[in-house]
């Protein structure tokens, strides 16, 4: 069974930093491109960032470029999202998701709240 | 970026009725290489992550009931639920992956009973 388990969310002040993690199991993690998608409260889905299966290609939404960094450790089957200079409008549930095109599997998400 | 729009914003239906919702892309998502449309549909129930229903515009994912069907090509797409069930209450999102890894989602259509 495929499982994606996010962690690392929480309450942070504007300008602060957080690191999200996503532990993957049940599939060959190193063979799949991965991505982060977020959902602000009562809002729709927004792609945040993606990374190739080997980690040699990354891309970011314009709204987070220069502030967020996606990474992966294939030896640990884990995906990361380093978030710096957090803003109020970064408040959202952050989902870990797999698949290079459509998303086959989603994690349950981790809530990031940016507030003073 | 390709902008996705969906209509209507919400649908109030009765059990057993046919529900139809639209998705429009700001440019064509038809791949000339395989003649397939890079368009997926998801269902998101309250408090849950999205669930994949359909990819390549009309291919149902494994285990998805056949009352769900997708159609369309180019820029205009439709998701149809042939006979609405209580468990179909959810928000439905379309997503283009023509510009993957930069994917974009529509704003969603909320289905209520």
PDB file of C-alpha atoms in Angstrom:
ATOM      1  CA  UNK A   1       0.000   0.000   0.000  1.00  0.00           C
ATOM      2  CA  UNK A   2       1.312   3.419  -0.985  1.00  0.00           C
ATOM      3  CA  UNK A   3       1.719   5.806   1.930  1.00  0.00           C
ATOM      4  CA  UNK A   4       2.895   9.411   2.009  1.00  0.00           C
ATOM      5  CA  UNK A   5       3.234  10.827   5.508  1.00  0.00           C
ATOM      6  CA  UNK A   6       3.923  14.531   5.881  1.00  0.00           C
ATOM      7  CA  UNK A   7       5.302  16.151   9.025  1.00  0.00           C
ATOM      8  CA  UNK A   8       6.897  19.378  10.145  1.00  0.00           C
ATOM      9  CA  UNK A   9       3.979  21.770   9.917  1.00  0.00           C
ATOM     10  CA  UNK A  10       3.066  24.175  12.677  1.00  0.00           C
ATOM     11  CA  UNK A  11       2.675  27.787  13.714  1.00  0.00           C
ATOM     12  CA  UNK A  12       5.405  30.182  12.616  1.00  0.00           C
ATOM     13  CA  UNK A  13       5.755  33.965  12.615  1.00  0.00           C
ATOM     14  CA  UNK A  14       6.016  35.945   9.380  1.00  0.00           C
ATOM     15  CA  UNK A  15       9.591  35.840   8.140  1.00  0.00           C
ATOM     16  CA  UNK A  16      10.232  32.530   9.866  1.00  0.00           C
ATOM     17  CA  UNK A  17      11.288  29.150   8.508  1.00  0.00           C
ATOM     18  CA  UNK A  18      10.033  25.571   8.529  1.00  0.00           C
ATOM     19  CA  UNK A  19      11.116  22.280   7.025  1.00  0.00           C
ATOM     20  CA  UNK A  20       8.450  19.861   5.880  1.00  0.00           C
ATOM     21  CA  UNK A  21       9.165  16.162   5.410  1.00  0.00           C
ATOM     22  CA  UNK A  22       7.288  13.451   3.554  1.00  0.00           C
ATOM     23  CA  UNK A  23       8.074   9.813   4.322  1.00  0.00           C
ATOM     24  CA  UNK A  24       7.140   7.552   1.423  1.00  0.00           C
ATOM     25  CA  UNK A  25       6.499   3.816   1.437  1.00  0.00           C
ATOM     26  CA  UNK A  26       4.820   1.148  -0.656  1.00  0.00           C
ATOM     27  CA  UNK A  27       6.379   2.118  -3.974  1.00  0.00           C
ATOM     28  CA  UNK A  28       9.816   2.571  -5.546  1.00  0.00           C
ATOM     29  CA  UNK A  29      10.346   6.161  -4.354  1.00  0.00           C
ATOM     30  CA  UNK A  30      13.566   6.675  -6.320  1.00  0.00           C
ATOM     31  CA  UNK A  31      11.726   6.072  -9.614  1.00  0.00           C
ATOM     32  CA  UNK A  32       9.086   8.762  -9.193  1.00  0.00           C
ATOM     33  CA  UNK A  33       9.024  12.510  -9.632  1.00  0.00           C
ATOM     34  CA  UNK A  34       7.470  14.122  -6.576  1.00  0.00           C
ATOM     35  CA  UNK A  35       5.791  17.418  -5.835  1.00  0.00           C
ATOM     36  CA  UNK A  36       4.300  19.599  -3.135  1.00  0.00           C
ATOM     37  CA  UNK A  37       0.803  21.004  -3.540  1.00  0.00           C
ATOM     38  CA  UNK A  38      -0.852  23.332  -1.034  1.00  0.00           C
ATOM     39  CA  UNK A  39      -4.374  24.332  -0.167  1.00  0.00           C
ATOM     40  CA  UNK A  40      -5.140  27.522   1.710  1.00  0.00           C
ATOM     41  CA  UNK A  41      -8.116  27.391   4.117  1.00  0.00           C
ATOM     42  CA  UNK A  42     -11.372  26.999   2.167  1.00  0.00           C
ATOM     43  CA  UNK A  43      -9.479  27.520  -1.100  1.00  0.00           C
ATOM     44  CA  UNK A  44      -8.410  25.454  -4.090  1.00  0.00           C
ATOM     45  CA  UNK A  45      -5.250  23.534  -4.899  1.00  0.00           C
ATOM     46  CA  UNK A  46      -1.975  25.240  -5.817  1.00  0.00           C
ATOM     47  CA  UNK A  47       1.127  23.489  -7.124  1.00  0.00           C
ATOM     48  CA  UNK A  48       4.148  24.643  -5.106  1.00  0.00           C
ATOM     49  CA  UNK A  49       7.186  22.719  -6.322  1.00  0.00           C
ATOM     50  CA  UNK A  50       8.336  19.595  -8.129  1.00  0.00           C
ATOM     51  CA  UNK A  51      11.492  17.478  -8.242  1.00  0.00           C
ATOM     52  CA  UNK A  52      12.653  14.804 -10.653  1.00  0.00           C
ATOM     53  CA  UNK A  53      13.192  11.211  -9.567  1.00  0.00           C
ATOM     54  CA  UNK A  54      16.954  11.671  -9.149  1.00  0.00           C
ATOM     55  CA  UNK A  55      16.663  15.163  -7.721  1.00  0.00           C
ATOM     56  CA  UNK A  56      18.592  16.771 -10.564  1.00  0.00           C
ATOM     57  CA  UNK A  57      15.713  18.935 -11.736  1.00  0.00           C
ATOM     58  CA  UNK A  58      13.526  21.188  -9.597  1.00  0.00           C
ATOM     59  CA  UNK A  59      10.889  23.791 -10.335  1.00  0.00           C
ATOM     60  CA  UNK A  60       8.868  26.240  -8.289  1.00  0.00           C
ATOM     61  CA  UNK A  61       5.715  28.283  -8.495  1.00  0.00           C
ATOM     62  CA  UNK A  62       6.460  31.971  -8.916  1.00  0.00           C
ATOM     63  CA  UNK A  63       4.816  32.639  -5.533  1.00  0.00           C
ATOM     64  CA  UNK A  64       7.516  30.669  -3.669  1.00  0.00           C
ATOM     65  CA  UNK A  65      10.560  30.922  -5.939  1.00  0.00           C
ATOM     66  CA  UNK A  66      13.625  32.110  -4.036  1.00  0.00           C
ATOM     67  CA  UNK A  67      12.039  31.314  -0.667  1.00  0.00           C
ATOM     68  CA  UNK A  68      11.303  27.566  -0.810  1.00  0.00           C
ATOM     69  CA  UNK A  69      13.668  24.700  -1.677  1.00  0.00           C
ATOM     70  CA  UNK A  70      12.560  21.182  -2.558  1.00  0.00           C
ATOM     71  CA  UNK A  71      14.895  18.251  -1.979  1.00  0.00           C
ATOM     72  CA  UNK A  72      14.814  14.485  -1.664  1.00  0.00           C
ATOM     73  CA  UNK A  73      16.854  11.718  -0.088  1.00  0.00           C
ATOM     74  CA  UNK A  74      16.239   8.550  -2.059  1.00  0.00           C
ATOM     75  CA  UNK A  75      18.221   6.501   0.466  1.00  0.00           C
ATOM     76  CA  UNK A  76      15.653   7.496   3.097  1.00  0.00           C
ATOM     77  CA  UNK A  77      12.581   7.534   0.830  1.00  0.00           C
ATOM     78  CA  UNK A  78      11.924  11.078   2.008  1.00  0.00           C
ATOM     79  CA  UNK A  79      10.889  14.309   0.306  1.00  0.00           C
ATOM     80  CA  UNK A  80      11.553  17.708   1.864  1.00  0.00           C
ATOM     81  CA  UNK A  81      10.383  21.288   1.504  1.00  0.00           C
ATOM     82  CA  UNK A  82      12.538  23.959   3.114  1.00  0.00           C
ATOM     83  CA  UNK A  83      10.483  27.117   3.561  1.00  0.00           C
ATOM     84  CA  UNK A  84      12.102  30.478   4.376  1.00  0.00           C
ATOM     85  CA  UNK A  85      10.789  34.046   4.622  1.00  0.00           C
ATOM     86  CA  UNK A  86       7.308  32.736   5.283  1.00  0.00           C
ATOM     87  CA  UNK A  87       4.408  35.086   4.615  1.00  0.00           C
ATOM     88  CA  UNK A  88       0.825  35.202   5.826  1.00  0.00           C
ATOM     89  CA  UNK A  89      -0.391  33.926   2.459  1.00  0.00           C
ATOM     90  CA  UNK A  90       1.737  30.774   2.801  1.00  0.00           C
ATOM     91  CA  UNK A  91      -0.778  29.540   5.381  1.00  0.00           C
ATOM     92  CA  UNK A  92      -2.122  26.270   3.979  1.00  0.00           C
ATOM     93  CA  UNK A  93      -2.232  22.517   4.190  1.00  0.00           C
ATOM     94  CA  UNK A  94       0.819  21.213   2.340  1.00  0.00           C
ATOM     95  CA  UNK A  95       0.364  17.906   0.539  1.00  0.00           C
ATOM     96  CA  UNK A  96       3.110  15.612  -0.634  1.00  0.00           C
ATOM     97  CA  UNK A  97       2.124  14.053  -3.959  1.00  0.00           C
ATOM     98  CA  UNK A  98       3.646  11.659  -6.461  1.00  0.00           C
ATOM     99  CA  UNK A  99       3.479  11.307 -10.213  1.00  0.00           C
ATOM    100  CA  UNK A 100       5.150  13.201 -13.043  1.00  0.00           C
ATOM    101  CA  UNK A 101       1.857  14.136 -14.695  1.00  0.00           C
ATOM    102  CA  UNK A 102      -1.381  13.521 -12.762  1.00  0.00           C
ATOM    103  CA  UNK A 103      -1.106  12.803  -9.074  1.00  0.00           C
ATOM    104  CA  UNK A 104      -1.624   9.143  -8.286  1.00  0.00           C
ATOM    105  CA  UNK A 105      -1.273   9.446  -4.542  1.00  0.00           C
ATOM    106  CA  UNK A 106      -1.591  12.231  -1.996  1.00  0.00           C
ATOM    107  CA  UNK A 107      -0.545  12.392   1.637  1.00  0.00           C
ATOM    108  CA  UNK A 108      -2.973  13.574   4.299  1.00  0.00           C
ATOM    109  CA  UNK A 109      -1.175  16.908   4.448  1.00  0.00           C
ATOM    110  CA  UNK A 110       0.485  19.001   7.143  1.00  0.00           C
ATOM    111  CA  UNK A 111      -0.861  22.390   8.223  1.00  0.00           C
ATOM    112  CA  UNK A 112       1.407  25.421   8.109  1.00  0.00           C
ATOM    113  CA  UNK A 113       0.056  28.510   9.835  1.00  0.00           C
ATOM    114  CA  UNK A 114       1.916  31.795   9.426  1.00  0.00           C
ATOM    115  CA  UNK A 115       0.716  34.281  11.996  1.00  0.00           C
ATOM    116  CA  UNK A 116       2.047  36.864  14.411  1.00  0.00           C
TER     117      UNK A 116
ATOM    118  CA  UNK B   1       1.083  29.380 -17.267  1.00  0.00           C
ATOM    119  CA  UNK B   2      -2.088  27.660 -18.408  1.00  0.00           C
ATOM    120  CA  UNK B   3      -5.073  29.007 -16.497  1.00  0.00           C
ATOM    121  CA  UNK B   4      -7.883  26.567 -15.713  1.00  0.00           C
ATOM    122  CA  UNK B   5     -11.455  27.680 -15.119  1.00  0.00           C
ATOM    123  CA  UNK B   6     -14.421  25.574 -13.974  1.00  0.00           C
ATOM    124  CA  UNK B   7     -18.160  26.020 -14.080  1.00  0.00           C
ATOM    125  CA  UNK B   8     -20.444  26.157 -12.295  1.00  0.00           C
ATOM    126  CA  UNK B   9     -18.993  27.064  -8.910  1.00  0.00           C
ATOM    127  CA  UNK B  10     -21.508  24.757  -7.264  1.00  0.00           C
ATOM    128  CA  UNK B  11     -24.201  22.248  -8.172  1.00  0.00           C
ATOM    129  CA  UNK B  12     -27.210  21.403  -6.023  1.00  0.00           C
ATOM    130  CA  UNK B  13     -28.514  18.017  -7.131  1.00  0.00           C
ATOM    131  CA  UNK B  14     -30.838  15.232  -6.057  1.00  0.00           C
ATOM    132  CA  UNK B  15     -29.830  11.619  -5.538  1.00  0.00           C
ATOM    133  CA  UNK B  16     -29.881   9.695  -8.806  1.00  0.00           C
ATOM    134  CA  UNK B  17     -29.631  12.805 -10.972  1.00  0.00           C
ATOM    135  CA  UNK B  18     -27.017  13.366 -13.645  1.00  0.00           C
ATOM    136  CA  UNK B  19     -24.380  15.949 -12.701  1.00  0.00           C
ATOM    137  CA  UNK B  20     -22.311  17.716 -15.358  1.00  0.00           C
ATOM    138  CA  UNK B  21     -19.464  20.136 -14.760  1.00  0.00           C
ATOM    139  CA  UNK B  22     -17.109  21.955 -17.127  1.00  0.00           C
ATOM    140  CA  UNK B  23     -13.413  22.726 -17.199  1.00  0.00           C
ATOM    141  CA  UNK B  24     -11.744  25.103 -19.631  1.00  0.00           C
ATOM    142  CA  UNK B  25      -8.033  25.606 -20.281  1.00  0.00           C
ATOM    143  CA  UNK B  26      -6.602  28.924 -21.478  1.00  0.00           C
ATOM    144  CA  UNK B  27      -4.729  27.042 -24.212  1.00  0.00           C
ATOM    145  CA  UNK B  28      -4.901  23.589 -25.725  1.00  0.00           C
ATOM    146  CA  UNK B  29      -3.612  20.697 -23.598  1.00  0.00           C
ATOM    147  CA  UNK B  30      -3.655  18.221 -26.477  1.00  0.00           C
ATOM    148  CA  UNK B  31      -0.283  16.501 -26.902  1.00  0.00           C
ATOM    149  CA  UNK B  32       0.539  16.187 -30.582  1.00  0.00           C
ATOM    150  CA  UNK B  33       2.995  13.387 -29.742  1.00  0.00           C
ATOM    151  CA  UNK B  34       0.330  10.943 -28.552  1.00  0.00           C
ATOM    152  CA  UNK B  35      -2.908  12.744 -29.469  1.00  0.00           C
ATOM    153  CA  UNK B  36      -3.982  12.677 -25.830  1.00  0.00           C
ATOM    154  CA  UNK B  37      -5.257  15.497 -23.669  1.00  0.00           C
ATOM    155  CA  UNK B  38      -3.167  16.183 -20.557  1.00  0.00           C
ATOM    156  CA  UNK B  39      -6.147  16.681 -18.255  1.00  0.00           C
ATOM    157  CA  UNK B  40      -7.030  14.976 -14.964  1.00  0.00           C
ATOM    158  CA  UNK B  41     -10.010  15.158 -12.606  1.00  0.00           C
ATOM    159  CA  UNK B  42      -9.968  14.780  -8.821  1.00  0.00           C
ATOM    160  CA  UNK B  43     -12.582  14.407  -6.107  1.00  0.00           C
ATOM    161  CA  UNK B  44     -11.989  15.991  -2.704  1.00  0.00           C
ATOM    162  CA  UNK B  45     -14.349  15.087   0.095  1.00  0.00           C
ATOM    163  CA  UNK B  46     -14.428  17.312   3.196  1.00  0.00           C
ATOM    164  CA  UNK B  47     -11.358  16.867   5.379  1.00  0.00           C
ATOM    165  CA  UNK B  48      -9.675  14.535   2.890  1.00  0.00           C
ATOM    166  CA  UNK B  49      -6.887  14.901   0.332  1.00  0.00           C
ATOM    167  CA  UNK B  50      -7.913  14.849  -3.318  1.00  0.00           C
ATOM    168  CA  UNK B  51      -8.456  11.505  -5.009  1.00  0.00           C
ATOM    169  CA  UNK B  52      -7.632  10.849  -8.646  1.00  0.00           C
ATOM    170  CA  UNK B  53     -10.691  10.007 -10.748  1.00  0.00           C
ATOM    171  CA  UNK B  54      -9.667  10.432 -14.381  1.00  0.00           C
ATOM    172  CA  UNK B  55      -6.504  11.080 -16.397  1.00  0.00           C
ATOM    173  CA  UNK B  56      -5.856  11.651 -20.100  1.00  0.00           C
ATOM    174  CA  UNK B  57      -9.245  13.404 -19.987  1.00  0.00           C
ATOM    175  CA  UNK B  58     -11.285  10.203 -20.168  1.00  0.00           C
ATOM    176  CA  UNK B  59      -9.403   7.256 -18.578  1.00  0.00           C
ATOM    177  CA  UNK B  60     -10.879   6.238 -15.230  1.00  0.00           C
ATOM    178  CA  UNK B  61      -8.384   5.390 -12.511  1.00  0.00           C
ATOM    179  CA  UNK B  62      -8.474   1.891 -11.067  1.00  0.00           C
ATOM    180  CA  UNK B  63     -11.442   1.371  -8.748  1.00  0.00           C
ATOM    181  CA  UNK B  64     -13.324   4.509  -9.805  1.00  0.00           C
ATOM    182  CA  UNK B  65     -17.026   3.708 -10.348  1.00  0.00           C
ATOM    183  CA  UNK B  66     -18.182   3.796 -13.956  1.00  0.00           C
ATOM    184  CA  UNK B  67     -20.791   6.450 -13.151  1.00  0.00           C
ATOM    185  CA  UNK B  68     -17.883   8.903 -13.456  1.00  0.00           C
ATOM    186  CA  UNK B  69     -16.889   9.777 -17.012  1.00  0.00           C
ATOM    187  CA  UNK B  70     -14.696  12.404 -18.612  1.00  0.00           C
ATOM    188  CA  UNK B  71     -14.827  13.858 -22.094  1.00  0.00           C
ATOM    189  CA  UNK B  72     -13.576  16.741 -24.190  1.00  0.00           C
ATOM    190  CA  UNK B  73     -10.514  17.791 -26.132  1.00  0.00           C
ATOM    191  CA  UNK B  74      -8.238  20.754 -26.678  1.00  0.00           C
ATOM    192  CA  UNK B  75      -9.442  23.394 -24.230  1.00  0.00           C
ATOM    193  CA  UNK B  76     -12.914  22.229 -23.187  1.00  0.00           C
ATOM    194  CA  UNK B  77     -13.626  19.292 -20.914  1.00  0.00           C
ATOM    195  CA  UNK B  78     -16.547  17.780 -19.009  1.00  0.00           C
ATOM    196  CA  UNK B  79     -16.883  15.522 -15.971  1.00  0.00           C
ATOM    197  CA  UNK B  80     -20.188  13.702 -15.704  1.00  0.00           C
ATOM    198  CA  UNK B  81     -21.610  11.740 -12.801  1.00  0.00           C
ATOM    199  CA  UNK B  82     -24.378   9.682 -14.374  1.00  0.00           C
ATOM    200  CA  UNK B  83     -26.394   8.951 -11.229  1.00  0.00           C
ATOM    201  CA  UNK B  84     -25.441  10.957  -8.171  1.00  0.00           C
ATOM    202  CA  UNK B  85     -24.840   9.039  -4.953  1.00  0.00           C
ATOM    203  CA  UNK B  86     -24.617  10.443  -1.423  1.00  0.00           C
ATOM    204  CA  UNK B  87     -20.883   9.704  -1.278  1.00  0.00           C
ATOM    205  CA  UNK B  88     -20.304  11.902  -4.344  1.00  0.00           C
ATOM    206  CA  UNK B  89     -20.754  15.074  -2.279  1.00  0.00           C
ATOM    207  CA  UNK B  90     -17.371  16.715  -2.755  1.00  0.00           C
ATOM    208  CA  UNK B  91     -15.432  19.361  -4.602  1.00  0.00           C
ATOM    209  CA  UNK B  92     -14.225  18.327  -8.045  1.00  0.00           C
ATOM    210  CA  UNK B  93     -11.027  19.789  -9.510  1.00  0.00           C
ATOM    211  CA  UNK B  94      -9.593  19.573 -12.991  1.00  0.00           C
ATOM    212  CA  UNK B  95      -5.832  19.761 -13.507  1.00  0.00           C
ATOM    213  CA  UNK B  96      -3.679  20.193 -16.601  1.00  0.00           C
ATOM    214  CA  UNK B  97      -0.293  18.502 -16.857  1.00  0.00           C
ATOM    215  CA  UNK B  98       0.564  19.681 -20.355  1.00  0.00           C
ATOM    216  CA  UNK B  99       3.229  21.927 -18.800  1.00  0.00           C
ATOM    217  CA  UNK B 100       4.410  19.404 -16.212  1.00  0.00           C
ATOM    218  CA  UNK B 101       6.114  19.743 -13.777  1.00  0.00           C
ATOM    219  CA  UNK B 102       4.275  23.077 -13.679  1.00  0.00           C
ATOM    220  CA  UNK B 103       0.751  21.781 -13.234  1.00  0.00           C
ATOM    221  CA  UNK B 104      -2.275  23.980 -12.628  1.00  0.00           C
ATOM    222  CA  UNK B 105      -5.668  23.262 -11.118  1.00  0.00           C
ATOM    223  CA  UNK B 106      -9.073  24.717 -11.707  1.00  0.00           C
ATOM    224  CA  UNK B 107     -10.871  26.458  -8.815  1.00  0.00           C
ATOM    225  CA  UNK B 108     -13.238  23.528  -8.286  1.00  0.00           C
ATOM    226  CA  UNK B 109     -16.945  22.727  -8.557  1.00  0.00           C
ATOM    227  CA  UNK B 110     -18.757  21.901  -5.331  1.00  0.00           C
ATOM    228  CA  UNK B 111     -21.424  19.197  -5.625  1.00  0.00           C
ATOM    229  CA  UNK B 112     -24.129  19.228  -2.965  1.00  0.00           C
ATOM    230  CA  UNK B 113     -27.300  17.234  -2.406  1.00  0.00           C
TER     231      UNK B 113
END
